[in-house]
Short mmCIF file of N, CA and C in Angstrom, two decimals:
data_model
loop_
_atom_site.label_atom_id
_atom_site.label_comp_id
_atom_site.label_asym_id
_atom_site.label_seq_id
_atom_site.Cartn_x
_atom_site.Cartn_y
_atom_site.Cartn_z
N MET A 180 21.47 17.30 -21.43
CA MET A 180 21.37 15.94 -21.08
C MET A 180 19.97 15.18 -21.34
N LYS A 181 20.17 14.00 -21.98
CA LYS A 181 19.20 13.24 -22.40
C LYS A 181 19.06 11.94 -21.64
N ILE A 182 17.99 11.64 -21.16
CA ILE A 182 17.69 10.33 -20.23
C ILE A 182 16.89 9.32 -21.04
N LYS A 183 17.28 8.36 -21.25
CA LYS A 183 16.88 7.16 -21.86
C LYS A 183 16.27 6.07 -20.76
N ILE A 184 14.95 5.91 -20.97
CA ILE A 184 14.26 4.92 -20.12
C ILE A 184 14.08 3.59 -20.70
N ASN A 185 14.61 2.59 -19.91
CA ASN A 185 14.52 1.14 -20.24
C ASN A 185 12.94 0.70 -19.77
N GLU A 186 12.18 0.40 -20.91
CA GLU A 186 10.89 0.08 -20.59
C GLU A 186 10.60 -1.27 -19.89
N ALA A 187 11.44 -2.28 -20.03
CA ALA A 187 11.46 -3.45 -19.31
C ALA A 187 11.88 -3.26 -17.85
N GLY A 188 12.86 -2.42 -17.72
CA GLY A 188 13.41 -2.13 -16.47
C GLY A 188 12.45 -1.50 -15.68
N MET A 189 11.67 -0.56 -16.00
CA MET A 189 10.49 0.18 -15.41
C MET A 189 9.39 -0.86 -15.04
N ARG A 190 9.04 -1.67 -16.06
CA ARG A 190 8.05 -2.71 -15.59
C ARG A 190 8.63 -3.64 -14.44
N GLU A 191 9.85 -4.00 -14.49
CA GLU A 191 10.40 -4.55 -13.31
C GLU A 191 10.33 -3.96 -12.17
N LEU A 192 10.53 -2.78 -12.06
CA LEU A 192 10.64 -1.95 -10.93
C LEU A 192 9.13 -1.87 -10.43
N TYR A 193 8.11 -1.55 -11.26
CA TYR A 193 6.95 -1.39 -10.70
C TYR A 193 6.31 -2.73 -9.96
N ALA A 194 6.86 -3.93 -10.95
CA ALA A 194 6.54 -5.15 -10.34
C ALA A 194 6.88 -5.48 -8.87
N GLY A 195 8.17 -5.02 -8.79
CA GLY A 195 8.82 -5.21 -7.51
C GLY A 195 7.98 -4.22 -6.26
N ILE A 196 7.68 -3.12 -6.91
CA ILE A 196 6.96 -2.18 -5.65
C ILE A 196 5.58 -2.81 -5.50
N ALA A 197 4.96 -3.32 -6.49
CA ALA A 197 3.53 -3.75 -6.35
C ALA A 197 3.77 -5.32 -5.34
N LYS A 198 4.70 -6.05 -5.51
CA LYS A 198 4.85 -7.12 -4.57
C LYS A 198 5.06 -6.76 -3.16
N LYS A 199 5.92 -5.76 -2.89
CA LYS A 199 5.99 -5.25 -1.60
C LYS A 199 4.83 -4.77 -1.06
N ILE A 200 3.90 -4.03 -1.85
CA ILE A 200 2.69 -3.53 -1.37
C ILE A 200 1.87 -4.63 -1.00
N GLU A 201 1.50 -5.80 -1.99
CA GLU A 201 0.90 -6.89 -1.78
C GLU A 201 1.10 -7.47 -0.49
N ASP A 202 2.58 -7.88 -0.24
CA ASP A 202 2.94 -8.58 0.83
C ASP A 202 2.47 -7.69 2.26
N ALA A 203 2.90 -6.45 2.20
CA ALA A 203 2.52 -5.64 3.25
C ALA A 203 1.24 -5.49 3.67
N ASP A 204 0.41 -5.36 2.61
CA ASP A 204 -1.13 -5.43 2.71
C ASP A 204 -1.63 -6.72 3.46
N ARG A 205 -1.10 -7.88 2.87
CA ARG A 205 -1.57 -9.14 3.51
C ARG A 205 -1.15 -9.20 5.08
N ARG A 206 -0.01 -8.79 5.38
CA ARG A 206 0.53 -8.82 6.86
C ARG A 206 -0.36 -7.93 7.60
N PHE A 207 -0.62 -6.67 7.04
CA PHE A 207 -1.24 -5.62 7.83
C PHE A 207 -2.75 -6.11 8.13
N ARG A 208 -3.45 -6.82 7.03
CA ARG A 208 -4.79 -7.16 7.24
C ARG A 208 -4.86 -8.36 8.16
N ARG A 209 -3.82 -9.22 8.19
CA ARG A 209 -3.96 -10.38 9.31
C ARG A 209 -4.00 -9.77 10.57
N GLN A 210 -3.33 -8.65 10.91
CA GLN A 210 -3.24 -8.16 12.18
C GLN A 210 -4.26 -7.10 12.49
N HIS A 211 -4.99 -6.48 11.64
CA HIS A 211 -5.92 -5.26 11.69
C HIS A 211 -7.23 -5.35 11.25
N GLU A 212 -7.33 -6.44 10.30
CA GLU A 212 -8.72 -6.46 9.80
C GLU A 212 -9.91 -6.66 10.66
N GLY A 213 -10.80 -5.81 10.38
CA GLY A 213 -12.14 -5.78 11.17
C GLY A 213 -12.04 -4.89 12.34
N TYR A 214 -10.86 -4.44 12.78
CA TYR A 214 -10.78 -3.48 13.92
C TYR A 214 -11.34 -2.07 13.43
N PRO A 215 -11.72 -1.33 14.46
CA PRO A 215 -12.40 0.01 14.15
C PRO A 215 -11.25 0.83 13.26
N VAL A 216 -11.90 1.59 12.38
CA VAL A 216 -11.07 2.55 11.65
C VAL A 216 -10.21 3.35 12.53
N ALA A 217 -10.64 3.95 13.82
CA ALA A 217 -9.82 4.69 14.70
C ALA A 217 -8.63 4.12 15.21
N GLU A 218 -8.67 2.83 15.27
CA GLU A 218 -7.43 1.90 15.59
C GLU A 218 -6.52 1.59 14.37
N VAL A 219 -7.18 1.48 13.33
CA VAL A 219 -6.45 0.98 12.10
C VAL A 219 -5.57 2.16 11.52
N LYS A 220 -6.26 3.03 11.28
CA LYS A 220 -5.70 4.35 10.69
C LYS A 220 -4.27 4.85 11.22
N PRO A 221 -4.01 5.01 12.48
CA PRO A 221 -2.93 5.48 12.92
C PRO A 221 -1.62 4.45 12.55
N ARG A 222 -1.90 3.36 12.27
CA ARG A 222 -0.87 2.25 12.11
C ARG A 222 -0.62 2.03 10.61
N VAL A 223 -1.41 2.52 9.56
CA VAL A 223 -1.33 2.39 8.08
C VAL A 223 0.03 3.10 7.84
N LYS A 224 0.17 4.36 8.19
CA LYS A 224 1.56 4.99 7.64
C LYS A 224 2.87 4.31 8.05
N SER A 225 3.02 3.90 9.27
CA SER A 225 4.13 3.36 9.68
C SER A 225 4.30 2.16 8.99
N ALA A 226 3.28 1.34 8.82
CA ALA A 226 3.53 -0.02 8.21
C ALA A 226 3.99 -0.03 6.79
N PHE A 227 3.38 1.03 6.06
CA PHE A 227 3.83 1.28 4.60
C PHE A 227 5.15 1.88 4.55
N THR A 228 5.38 2.87 5.41
CA THR A 228 6.69 3.50 5.38
C THR A 228 7.83 2.70 5.51
N ALA A 229 7.62 1.77 6.48
CA ALA A 229 8.54 0.80 6.77
C ALA A 229 9.03 -0.04 5.44
N ILE A 230 8.24 -0.17 4.39
CA ILE A 230 8.68 -0.76 3.24
C ILE A 230 9.05 0.21 2.14
N GLY A 231 8.97 1.42 2.69
CA GLY A 231 9.45 2.56 1.70
C GLY A 231 8.41 3.12 0.87
N VAL A 232 7.15 3.08 1.23
CA VAL A 232 6.03 3.42 0.48
C VAL A 232 5.43 4.63 1.17
N ASN A 233 5.29 5.81 0.83
CA ASN A 233 4.75 6.91 1.41
C ASN A 233 3.35 7.05 0.88
N LEU A 234 2.19 7.01 1.62
CA LEU A 234 1.03 7.07 1.09
C LEU A 234 0.28 8.47 1.49
N PRO A 235 -0.31 9.03 0.51
CA PRO A 235 -1.08 10.38 0.78
C PRO A 235 -2.02 10.11 1.79
N GLU A 236 -2.41 11.22 2.59
CA GLU A 236 -3.35 11.23 3.78
C GLU A 236 -4.58 10.62 3.16
N GLN A 237 -5.26 10.77 2.08
CA GLN A 237 -6.59 10.37 1.57
C GLN A 237 -6.46 8.80 1.42
N GLN A 238 -5.32 8.49 0.80
CA GLN A 238 -5.15 6.98 0.66
C GLN A 238 -5.12 6.28 1.86
N ILE A 239 -4.43 6.76 2.92
CA ILE A 239 -4.36 6.14 4.22
C ILE A 239 -5.71 6.05 4.74
N ALA A 240 -6.49 6.99 4.71
CA ALA A 240 -7.93 7.03 5.28
C ALA A 240 -8.75 6.13 4.44
N ASP A 241 -8.65 6.11 3.16
CA ASP A 241 -9.40 5.08 2.40
C ASP A 241 -9.20 3.62 2.72
N TYR A 242 -7.77 3.27 2.76
CA TYR A 242 -7.33 2.06 3.17
C TYR A 242 -7.63 1.58 4.50
N ALA A 243 -7.55 2.47 5.48
CA ALA A 243 -7.93 2.15 6.76
C ALA A 243 -9.47 1.63 6.89
N LYS A 244 -10.28 2.38 6.04
CA LYS A 244 -11.65 2.10 5.98
C LYS A 244 -11.94 0.87 5.46
N ALA A 245 -11.27 0.40 4.28
CA ALA A 245 -11.36 -0.78 3.58
C ALA A 245 -10.79 -2.01 4.66
N VAL A 246 -9.73 -1.75 5.29
CA VAL A 246 -9.20 -2.89 6.12
C VAL A 246 -10.23 -3.09 7.41
N SER A 247 -10.57 -2.10 7.86
CA SER A 247 -11.83 -2.20 8.91
C SER A 247 -12.98 -2.85 8.56
N ALA A 248 -13.50 -2.54 7.15
CA ALA A 248 -14.62 -3.08 6.80
C ALA A 248 -14.52 -4.51 6.05
N ARG A 249 -13.08 -4.90 6.17
CA ARG A 249 -12.82 -6.28 5.39
C ARG A 249 -13.15 -6.14 3.81
N GLU A 250 -13.00 -4.99 3.42
CA GLU A 250 -13.16 -4.93 1.78
C GLU A 250 -11.91 -4.80 1.17
N PRO A 251 -11.97 -5.02 -0.23
CA PRO A 251 -10.84 -5.16 -1.02
C PRO A 251 -10.34 -3.46 -1.12
N PHE A 252 -9.17 -3.22 -1.47
CA PHE A 252 -8.75 -1.98 -1.76
C PHE A 252 -7.89 -1.79 -3.00
N LYS A 253 -8.08 -0.87 -3.79
CA LYS A 253 -7.52 -0.83 -5.19
C LYS A 253 -6.26 0.29 -4.92
N TRP A 254 -5.11 -0.53 -5.12
CA TRP A 254 -3.77 0.36 -5.25
C TRP A 254 -3.54 0.96 -6.47
N VAL A 255 -3.16 2.09 -6.30
CA VAL A 255 -2.69 2.89 -7.51
C VAL A 255 -1.26 3.40 -7.14
N ILE A 256 -0.40 3.13 -8.01
CA ILE A 256 1.08 3.36 -7.90
C ILE A 256 1.15 4.77 -8.84
N GLN A 257 1.52 5.86 -8.21
CA GLN A 257 1.96 7.01 -9.06
C GLN A 257 3.18 7.55 -8.88
#
């Protein structure tokens, strides 16, 4: 079996995922930015799982630190 990948379709798929993450990031930061990491970190996983994004533990920890410190976070979709 041979699978053919539509490049335009893949770009559209990634753009949709990026938009979901950006929207979730904005909502999450409005509610949690500046709070202690210990309060932010436990809420990260559920916030992003709710939109169908599963984050590795290290990315959860790094994101929680960025939100707590009101710093930007570089998202990498893998």
